Short mmCIF file of C-alpha atoms and ligand atoms in Angstrom, two decimals:
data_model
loop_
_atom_site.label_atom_id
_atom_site.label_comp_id
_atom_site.label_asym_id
_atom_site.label_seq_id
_atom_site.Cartn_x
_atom_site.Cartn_y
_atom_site.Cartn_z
CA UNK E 1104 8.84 6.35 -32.64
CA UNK E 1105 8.71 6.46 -28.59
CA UNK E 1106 6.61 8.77 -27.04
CA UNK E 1107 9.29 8.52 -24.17
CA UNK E 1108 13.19 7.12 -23.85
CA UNK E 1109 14.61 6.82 -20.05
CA UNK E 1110 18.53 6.29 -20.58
CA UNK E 1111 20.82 5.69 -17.98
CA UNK E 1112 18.43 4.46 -15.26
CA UNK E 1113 19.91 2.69 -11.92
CA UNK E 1114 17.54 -0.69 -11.11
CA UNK E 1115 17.67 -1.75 -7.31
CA UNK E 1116 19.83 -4.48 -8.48
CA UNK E 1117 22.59 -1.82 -9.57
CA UNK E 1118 22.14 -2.47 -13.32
CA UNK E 1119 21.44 0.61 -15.88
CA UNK E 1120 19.54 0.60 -18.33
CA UNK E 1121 17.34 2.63 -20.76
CA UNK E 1122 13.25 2.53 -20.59
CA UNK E 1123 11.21 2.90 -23.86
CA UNK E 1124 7.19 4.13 -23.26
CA UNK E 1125 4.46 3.68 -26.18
CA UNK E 1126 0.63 4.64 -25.48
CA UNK E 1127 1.43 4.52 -21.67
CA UNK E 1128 2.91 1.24 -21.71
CA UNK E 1129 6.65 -0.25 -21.37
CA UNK E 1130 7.66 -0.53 -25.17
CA UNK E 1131 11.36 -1.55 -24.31
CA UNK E 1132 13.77 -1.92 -21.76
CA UNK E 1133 17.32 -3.01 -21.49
CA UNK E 1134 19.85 -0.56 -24.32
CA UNK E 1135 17.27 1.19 -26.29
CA UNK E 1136 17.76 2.33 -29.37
CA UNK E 1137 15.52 4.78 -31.21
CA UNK E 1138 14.02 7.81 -31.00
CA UNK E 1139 11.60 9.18 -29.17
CA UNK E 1140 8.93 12.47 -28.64
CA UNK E 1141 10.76 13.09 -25.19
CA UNK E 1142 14.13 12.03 -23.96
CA UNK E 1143 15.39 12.35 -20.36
CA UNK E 1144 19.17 11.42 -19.51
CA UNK E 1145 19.83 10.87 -16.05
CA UNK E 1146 22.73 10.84 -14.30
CA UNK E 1147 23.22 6.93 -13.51
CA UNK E 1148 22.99 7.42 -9.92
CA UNK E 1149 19.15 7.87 -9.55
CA UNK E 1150 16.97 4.33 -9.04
CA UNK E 1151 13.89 3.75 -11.28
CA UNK E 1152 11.81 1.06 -9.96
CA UNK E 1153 7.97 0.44 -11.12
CA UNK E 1154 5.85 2.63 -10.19
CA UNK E 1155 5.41 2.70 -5.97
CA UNK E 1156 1.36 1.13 -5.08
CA UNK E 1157 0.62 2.08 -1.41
CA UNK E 1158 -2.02 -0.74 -0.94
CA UNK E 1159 -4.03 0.72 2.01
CA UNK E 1160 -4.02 4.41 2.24
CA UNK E 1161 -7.30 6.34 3.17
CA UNK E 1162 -8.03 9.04 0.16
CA UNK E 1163 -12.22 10.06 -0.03
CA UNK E 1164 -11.68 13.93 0.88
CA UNK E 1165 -15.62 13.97 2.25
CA UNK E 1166 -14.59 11.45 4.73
CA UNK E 1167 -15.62 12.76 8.33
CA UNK E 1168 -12.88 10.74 9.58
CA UNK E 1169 -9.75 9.85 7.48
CA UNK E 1170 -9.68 12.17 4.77
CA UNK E 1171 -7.10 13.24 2.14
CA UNK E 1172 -6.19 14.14 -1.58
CA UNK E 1173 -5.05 11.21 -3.50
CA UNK E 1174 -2.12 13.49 -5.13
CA UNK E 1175 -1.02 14.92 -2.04
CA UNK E 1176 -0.52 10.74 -0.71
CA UNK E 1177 0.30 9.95 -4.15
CA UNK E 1178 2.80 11.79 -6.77
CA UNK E 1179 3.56 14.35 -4.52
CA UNK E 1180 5.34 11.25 -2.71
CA UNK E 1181 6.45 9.24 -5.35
CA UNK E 1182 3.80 7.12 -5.12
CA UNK E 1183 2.18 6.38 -8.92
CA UNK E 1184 -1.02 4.25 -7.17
CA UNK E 1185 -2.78 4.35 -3.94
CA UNK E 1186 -5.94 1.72 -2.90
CA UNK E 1187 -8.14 3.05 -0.39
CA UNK E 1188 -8.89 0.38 2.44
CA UNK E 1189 -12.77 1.01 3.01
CA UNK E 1190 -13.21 4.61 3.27
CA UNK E 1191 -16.07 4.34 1.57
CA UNK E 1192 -18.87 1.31 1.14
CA UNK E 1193 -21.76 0.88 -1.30
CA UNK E 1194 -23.42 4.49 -0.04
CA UNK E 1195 -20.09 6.85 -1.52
CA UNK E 1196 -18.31 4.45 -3.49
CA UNK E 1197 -19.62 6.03 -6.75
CA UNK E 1198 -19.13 10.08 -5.37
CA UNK E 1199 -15.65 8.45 -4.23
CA UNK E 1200 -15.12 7.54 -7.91
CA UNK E 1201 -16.10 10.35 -9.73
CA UNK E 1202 -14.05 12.84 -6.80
CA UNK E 1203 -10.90 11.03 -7.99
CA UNK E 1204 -10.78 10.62 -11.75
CA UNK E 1205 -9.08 14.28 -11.97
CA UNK E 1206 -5.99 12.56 -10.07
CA UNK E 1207 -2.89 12.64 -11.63
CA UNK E 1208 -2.73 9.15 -9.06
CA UNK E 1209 -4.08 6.30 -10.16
CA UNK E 1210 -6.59 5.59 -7.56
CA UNK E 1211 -8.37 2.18 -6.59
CA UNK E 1212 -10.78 1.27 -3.79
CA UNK E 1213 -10.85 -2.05 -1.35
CA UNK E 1214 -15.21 -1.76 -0.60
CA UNK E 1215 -16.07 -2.01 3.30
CA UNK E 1216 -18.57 -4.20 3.66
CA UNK E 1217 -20.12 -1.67 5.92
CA UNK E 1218 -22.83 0.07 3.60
CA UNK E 1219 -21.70 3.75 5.29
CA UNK E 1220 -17.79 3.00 5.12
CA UNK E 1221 -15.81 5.00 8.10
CA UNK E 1222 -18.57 7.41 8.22
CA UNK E 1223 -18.31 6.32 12.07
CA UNK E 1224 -15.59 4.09 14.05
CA UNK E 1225 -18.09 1.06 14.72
CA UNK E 1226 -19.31 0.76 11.08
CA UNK E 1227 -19.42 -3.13 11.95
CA UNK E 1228 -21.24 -2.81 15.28
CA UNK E 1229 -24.78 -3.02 13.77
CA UNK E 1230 -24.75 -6.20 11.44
CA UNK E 1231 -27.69 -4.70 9.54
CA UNK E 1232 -24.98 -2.26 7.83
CA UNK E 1233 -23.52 -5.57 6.29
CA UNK E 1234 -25.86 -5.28 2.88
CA UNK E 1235 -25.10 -7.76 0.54
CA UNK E 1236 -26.91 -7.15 -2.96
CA UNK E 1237 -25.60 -3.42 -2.24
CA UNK E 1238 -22.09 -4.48 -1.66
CA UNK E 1239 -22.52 -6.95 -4.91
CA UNK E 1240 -24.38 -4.08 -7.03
CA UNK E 1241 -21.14 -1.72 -6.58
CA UNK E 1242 -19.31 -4.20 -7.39
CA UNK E 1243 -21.19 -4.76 -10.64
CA UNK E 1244 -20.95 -1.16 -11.30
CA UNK E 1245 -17.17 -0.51 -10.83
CA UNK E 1246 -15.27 -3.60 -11.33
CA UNK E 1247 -12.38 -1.96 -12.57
CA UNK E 1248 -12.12 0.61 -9.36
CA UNK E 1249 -12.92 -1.70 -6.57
CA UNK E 1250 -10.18 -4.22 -6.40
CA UNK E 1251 -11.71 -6.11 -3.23
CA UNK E 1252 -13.49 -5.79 -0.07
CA UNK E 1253 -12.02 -4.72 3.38
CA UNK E 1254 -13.28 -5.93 6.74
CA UNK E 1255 -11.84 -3.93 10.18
CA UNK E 1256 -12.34 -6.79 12.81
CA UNK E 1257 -11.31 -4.99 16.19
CA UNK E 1258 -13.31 -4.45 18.94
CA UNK E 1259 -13.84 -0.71 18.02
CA UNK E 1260 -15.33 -1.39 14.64
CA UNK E 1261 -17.34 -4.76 15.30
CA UNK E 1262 -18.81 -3.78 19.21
CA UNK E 1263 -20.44 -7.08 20.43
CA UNK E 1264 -20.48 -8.58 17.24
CA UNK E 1265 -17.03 -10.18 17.30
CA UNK E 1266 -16.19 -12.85 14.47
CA UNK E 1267 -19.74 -12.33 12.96
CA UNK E 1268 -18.71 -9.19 10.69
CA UNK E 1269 -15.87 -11.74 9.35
CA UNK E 1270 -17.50 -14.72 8.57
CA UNK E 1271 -20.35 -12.04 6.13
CA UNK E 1272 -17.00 -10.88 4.67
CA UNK E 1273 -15.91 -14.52 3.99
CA UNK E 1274 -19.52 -15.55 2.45
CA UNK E 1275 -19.48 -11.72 0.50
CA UNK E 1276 -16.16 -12.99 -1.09
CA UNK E 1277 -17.33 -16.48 -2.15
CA UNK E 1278 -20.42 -14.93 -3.53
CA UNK E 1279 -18.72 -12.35 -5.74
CA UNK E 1280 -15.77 -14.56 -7.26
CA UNK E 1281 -13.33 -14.91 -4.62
CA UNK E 1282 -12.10 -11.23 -4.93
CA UNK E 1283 -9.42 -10.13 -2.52
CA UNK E 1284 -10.60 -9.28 0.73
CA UNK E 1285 -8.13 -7.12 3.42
CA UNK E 1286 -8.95 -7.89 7.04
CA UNK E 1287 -7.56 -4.75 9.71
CA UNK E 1288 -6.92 -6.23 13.22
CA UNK E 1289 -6.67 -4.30 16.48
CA UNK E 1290 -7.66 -4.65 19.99
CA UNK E 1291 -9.62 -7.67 20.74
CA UNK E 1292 -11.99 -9.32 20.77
CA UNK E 1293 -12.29 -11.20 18.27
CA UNK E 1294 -8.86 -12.76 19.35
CA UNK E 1295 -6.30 -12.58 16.23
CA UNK E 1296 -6.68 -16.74 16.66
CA UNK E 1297 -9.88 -17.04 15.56
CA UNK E 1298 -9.28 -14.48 12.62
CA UNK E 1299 -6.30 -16.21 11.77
CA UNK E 1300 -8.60 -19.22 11.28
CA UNK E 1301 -11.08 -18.19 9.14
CA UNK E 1302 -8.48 -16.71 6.57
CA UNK E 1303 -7.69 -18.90 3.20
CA UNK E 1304 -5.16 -18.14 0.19
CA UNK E 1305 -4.73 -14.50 -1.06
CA UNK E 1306 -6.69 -12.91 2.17
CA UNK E 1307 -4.50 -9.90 3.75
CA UNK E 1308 -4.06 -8.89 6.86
CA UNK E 1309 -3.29 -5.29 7.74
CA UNK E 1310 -1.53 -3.72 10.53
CA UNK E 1311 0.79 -6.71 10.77
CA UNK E 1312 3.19 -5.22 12.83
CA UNK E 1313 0.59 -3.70 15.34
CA UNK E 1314 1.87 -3.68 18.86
CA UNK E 1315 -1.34 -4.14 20.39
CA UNK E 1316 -2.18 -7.52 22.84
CA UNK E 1317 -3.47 -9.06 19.50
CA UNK E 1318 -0.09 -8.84 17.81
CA UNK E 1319 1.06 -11.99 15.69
CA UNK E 1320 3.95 -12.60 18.24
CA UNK E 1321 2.65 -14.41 21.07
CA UNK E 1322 4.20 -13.42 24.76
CA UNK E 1323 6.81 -15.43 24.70
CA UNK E 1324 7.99 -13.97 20.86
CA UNK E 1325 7.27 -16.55 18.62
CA UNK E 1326 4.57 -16.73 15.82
CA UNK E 1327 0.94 -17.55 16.58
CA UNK E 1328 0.14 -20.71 15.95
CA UNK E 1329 -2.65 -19.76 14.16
CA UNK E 1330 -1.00 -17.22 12.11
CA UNK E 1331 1.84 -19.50 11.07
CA UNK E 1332 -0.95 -21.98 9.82
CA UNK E 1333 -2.86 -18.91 7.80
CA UNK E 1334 0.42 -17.90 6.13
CA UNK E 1335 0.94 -21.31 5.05
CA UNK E 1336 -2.38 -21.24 3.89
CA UNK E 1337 -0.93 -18.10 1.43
CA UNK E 1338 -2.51 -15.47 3.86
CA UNK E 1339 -0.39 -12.33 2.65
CA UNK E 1340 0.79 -9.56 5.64
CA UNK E 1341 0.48 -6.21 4.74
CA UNK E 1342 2.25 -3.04 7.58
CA UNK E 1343 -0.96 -0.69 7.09
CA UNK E 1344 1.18 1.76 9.35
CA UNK E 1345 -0.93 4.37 10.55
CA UNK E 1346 -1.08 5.91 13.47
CA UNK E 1347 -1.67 3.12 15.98
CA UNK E 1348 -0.69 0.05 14.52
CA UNK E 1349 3.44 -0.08 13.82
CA UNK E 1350 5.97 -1.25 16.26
CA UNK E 1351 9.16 -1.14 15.67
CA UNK E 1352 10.04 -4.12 18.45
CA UNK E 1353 7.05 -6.41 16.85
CA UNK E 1354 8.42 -5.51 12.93
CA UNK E 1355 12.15 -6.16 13.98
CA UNK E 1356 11.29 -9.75 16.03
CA UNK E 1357 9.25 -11.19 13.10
CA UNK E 1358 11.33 -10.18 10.27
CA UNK E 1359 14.20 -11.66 12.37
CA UNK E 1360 12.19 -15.10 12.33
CA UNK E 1361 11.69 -14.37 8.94
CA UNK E 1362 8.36 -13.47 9.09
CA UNK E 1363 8.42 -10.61 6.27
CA UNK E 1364 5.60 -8.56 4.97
CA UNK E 1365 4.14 -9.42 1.24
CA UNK E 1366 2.89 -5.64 1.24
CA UNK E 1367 4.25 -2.51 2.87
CA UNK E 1368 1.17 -0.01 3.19
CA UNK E 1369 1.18 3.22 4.86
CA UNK E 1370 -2.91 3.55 6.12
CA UNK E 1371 -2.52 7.16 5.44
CA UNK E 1372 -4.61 10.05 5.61
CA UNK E 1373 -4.14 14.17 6.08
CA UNK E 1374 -3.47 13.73 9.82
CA UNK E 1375 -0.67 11.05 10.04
CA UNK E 1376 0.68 12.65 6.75
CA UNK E 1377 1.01 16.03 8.49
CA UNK E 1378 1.81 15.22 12.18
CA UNK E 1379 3.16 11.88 11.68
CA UNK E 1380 4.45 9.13 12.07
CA UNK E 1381 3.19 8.15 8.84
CA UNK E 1382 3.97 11.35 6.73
CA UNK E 1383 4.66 8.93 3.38
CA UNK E 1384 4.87 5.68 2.41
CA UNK E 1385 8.72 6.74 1.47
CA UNK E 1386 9.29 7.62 5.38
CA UNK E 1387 7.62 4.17 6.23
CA UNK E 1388 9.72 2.24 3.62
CA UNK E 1389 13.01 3.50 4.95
CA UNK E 1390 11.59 2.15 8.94
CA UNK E 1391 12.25 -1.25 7.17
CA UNK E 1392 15.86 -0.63 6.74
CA UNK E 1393 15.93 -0.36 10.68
CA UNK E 1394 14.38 -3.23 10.96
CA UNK E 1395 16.63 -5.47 8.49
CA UNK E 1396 15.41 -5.45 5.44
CA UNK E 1397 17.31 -4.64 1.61
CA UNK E 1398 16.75 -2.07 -0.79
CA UNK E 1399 15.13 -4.96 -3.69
CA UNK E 1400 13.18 -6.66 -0.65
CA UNK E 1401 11.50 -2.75 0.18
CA UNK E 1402 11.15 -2.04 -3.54
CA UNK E 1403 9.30 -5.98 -3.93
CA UNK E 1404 6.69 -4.88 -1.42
CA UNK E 1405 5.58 -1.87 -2.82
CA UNK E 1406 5.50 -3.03 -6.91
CA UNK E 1407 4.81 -6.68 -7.48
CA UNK E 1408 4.10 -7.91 -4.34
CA UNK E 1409 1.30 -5.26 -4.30
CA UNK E 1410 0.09 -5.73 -7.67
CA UNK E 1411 0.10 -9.11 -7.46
CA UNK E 1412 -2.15 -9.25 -3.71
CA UNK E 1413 -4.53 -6.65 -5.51
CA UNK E 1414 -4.61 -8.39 -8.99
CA UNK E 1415 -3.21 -5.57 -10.77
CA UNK E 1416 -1.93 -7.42 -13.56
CA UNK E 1417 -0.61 -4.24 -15.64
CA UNK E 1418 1.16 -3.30 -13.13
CA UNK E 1419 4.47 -3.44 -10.27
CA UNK E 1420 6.84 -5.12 -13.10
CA UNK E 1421 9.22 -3.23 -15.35
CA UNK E 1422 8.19 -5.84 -18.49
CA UNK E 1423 6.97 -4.76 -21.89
CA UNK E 1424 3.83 -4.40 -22.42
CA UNK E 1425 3.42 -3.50 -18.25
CA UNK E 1426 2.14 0.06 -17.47
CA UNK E 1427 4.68 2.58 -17.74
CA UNK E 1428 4.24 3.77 -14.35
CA UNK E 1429 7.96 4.76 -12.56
CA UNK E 1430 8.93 5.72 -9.51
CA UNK E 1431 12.71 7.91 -9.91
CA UNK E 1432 14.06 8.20 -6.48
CA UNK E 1433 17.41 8.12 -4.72
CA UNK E 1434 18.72 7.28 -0.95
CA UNK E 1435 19.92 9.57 1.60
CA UNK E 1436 22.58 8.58 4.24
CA UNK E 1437 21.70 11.31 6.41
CA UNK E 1438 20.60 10.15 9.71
CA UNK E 1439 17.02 10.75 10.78
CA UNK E 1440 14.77 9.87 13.61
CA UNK E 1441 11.94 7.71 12.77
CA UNK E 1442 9.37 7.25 15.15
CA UNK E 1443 6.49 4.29 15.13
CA UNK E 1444 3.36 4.21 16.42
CA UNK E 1445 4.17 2.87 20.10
CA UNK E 1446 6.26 6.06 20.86
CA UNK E 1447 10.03 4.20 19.89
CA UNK E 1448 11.86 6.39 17.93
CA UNK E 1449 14.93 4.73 15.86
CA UNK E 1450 18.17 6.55 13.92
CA UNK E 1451 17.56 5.37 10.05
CA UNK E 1452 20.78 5.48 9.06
CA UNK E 1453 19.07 5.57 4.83
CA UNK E 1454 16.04 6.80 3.81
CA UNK E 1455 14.24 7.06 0.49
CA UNK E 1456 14.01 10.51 -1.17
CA UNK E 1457 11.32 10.16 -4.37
CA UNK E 1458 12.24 12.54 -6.81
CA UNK E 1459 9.21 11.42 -9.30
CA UNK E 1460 6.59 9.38 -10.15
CA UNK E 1461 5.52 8.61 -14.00
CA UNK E 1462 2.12 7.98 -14.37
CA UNK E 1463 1.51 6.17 -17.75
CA UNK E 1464 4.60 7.77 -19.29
CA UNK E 1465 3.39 11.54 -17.55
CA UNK E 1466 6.12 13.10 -15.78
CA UNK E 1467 5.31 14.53 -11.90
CA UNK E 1468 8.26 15.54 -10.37
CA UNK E 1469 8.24 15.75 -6.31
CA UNK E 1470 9.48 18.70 -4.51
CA UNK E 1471 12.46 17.06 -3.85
CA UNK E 1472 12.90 16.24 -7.28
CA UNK E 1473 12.31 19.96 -8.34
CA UNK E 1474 14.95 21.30 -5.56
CA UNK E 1475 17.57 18.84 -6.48
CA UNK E 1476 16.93 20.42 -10.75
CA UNK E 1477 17.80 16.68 -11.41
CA UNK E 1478 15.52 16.69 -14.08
CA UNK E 1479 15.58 19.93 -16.10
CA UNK E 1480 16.48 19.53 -19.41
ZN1 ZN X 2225 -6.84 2.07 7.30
#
């Protein structure tokens, strides 16, 4: 007996099928037969894909700074998993914990390797706040929770420290096993060059598509040098939209020289949510439409692409045995304006409209989802 049967589910390669849950896991997929506790029907039109991971989104509500509710990022939006890109460091990480176990999101933290997080905008301006037994002891203390270590190298954060606060970040990686380790870039110095550089296999760097002087295009449009060498090193890109670091000229030049993202991140947080242009990783997925990507390519970027660059390896795959997290959504033609961070507003001609996200086999259906009745049995 299932504890939960999907039927009639549309993949983003156009195929139906049915979904089986047991215990929070994938039990089946493919035609399902059986019975099960709960059975939902759909209609054949709506997609299921895994469950959506936003991998840099901005979630401790005591945050002075960047603060939100990891529901109101996460299922409210479709979105089954959120990781938090250095909100907190060593000092919070364990309130930060214990604030978001009641989440109906599954929430995970990247560590800053600041001790006080974004408590202030230049947390890597005084090297003392780089504390490495405290950054190794939270570690220790919640290795399933902290997923990796984030670094903001821009001249904001690092003040006259420039590369410095990266190459502790590097050493703070090899010394804890090589964990993941997200790098934000911004306004220089340090010159994206010399961060390129010091970046090997499995590093990410977020904001990607910034349209800031250290962009990865150089003036003439082409790659960086140095980036080109760091993604052949298997440095991954992640978009960590935000509010200042999308462009929709940067984002539509590289993935037109092939240069595509591994992740597609929103960097959100109550502000951008509310007054944009974030407002959800859904709006930010359908920007990547505009800029010439497919539906299965989107999809990629927020499920196994993310799990994979995070090490979640339960989840982002619809496989037995995976988590049975879901994200139920379909697309609407209606044109909308969607506006990036530089002030460029495009006409999406599609747009993603997430009409729920299963956590573990638990139902949350999205306002959208409730409107539409699409799934009231
Ligand atoms: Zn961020």
């Amino acid at each position: 007996m299932f504890d939960l049967i999907i039927r009639r589910a549309r993949l983003v390669d156009e195929r139906l099928v049915d979904i089986a849950v047991k215990a929070g896991k994938i039990a089946a997929i493919g035609e399902v037969s059986g019975e099960a506790k709960q059975e939902r029907v759909l209609d054949g039109e709506i997609y299921l894909s895994a469950g959506w991971i936003d991998s840099h989104v901005h979630c401790y509500p005591k945050s002075p700074i960047y603060h939100d509710e990891a529901d109101c990022i996460g299922v409210a939006t479709g979105v089954t998993t959120v990781v938090d890109a250095g909100s907190t460091g060593a000092e919070a990480i364990d309130d930060f914990y214990q604030l978001t176990r009641a989440a109906q999101t599954q929430v995970y933290a990247l560590l800053n390797i600041a001790r006080t997080g974004i408590l202030t905008q230049n947390e890597l301006a005084d090297l003392s706040q780089i504390d490495k037994p405290a950054v190794s002891a939270a570690l220790r203390r919640l290795p399933g929770f902290i997923l990796g270590i984030k670094a903001r190298i821009s001249s904001s954060v690092v003040g006259e420290n420039g590369i410095k606060p990266l190459r502790l970040a590097k050493e703070i990686q090899q010394e804890n096993g090589g964990l993941p380790l997200m790098v934000h870039i911004g306004n220089n110095p340090p010159n994206l060059d010399e961060i390129a550089d010091l970046l090997t296999s499995g590093d990410i760097i977020t904001h990607c598509y910034n349209g800031k002087p250290n962009r990865i295009l150089n003036p003439q449009g082409e790659l960086r040098f140095a980036v080109k060498k760091a993604l052949q090193r298997g440095v991954r890109l992640d978009v960590g939209h935000g509010s200042a670091s999308f462009s929709f000229e940067v984002a539509r030049r590289a993935i037109a020289l092939g240069i595509l993202p591994d992740t597609i991140s929103s960097d959100i947080y109550c502000r951008n949510r509310i007054e944009g242009p974030v407002k959800s990783l859904a709006n930010v997925m359908s920007k990547f439409f505009s800029v010439g990507m497919t539906l299965p390519q989107i999809i990629d970027c927020v499920t196994w692409k993310a799990a994979d660059g995070l090490r979640l390896t339960q989840k982002g795959r619809l496989e037995p045995g995976f988590d049975a997290d879901f994200t139920l959504f379909t697309l609407s033609d209606e044109p909308r304006p969607l506006l990036d961070s530089e002030g460029e507003t495009v006409q999406g001609q599609q747009h993603f409209v997430p009409l729920a996200a299963v956590v573990a086999g638990q139902w949350n259906v999205t306002d959208e989802g409730k409107a539409k009745h699409v799934f009231d049995l």
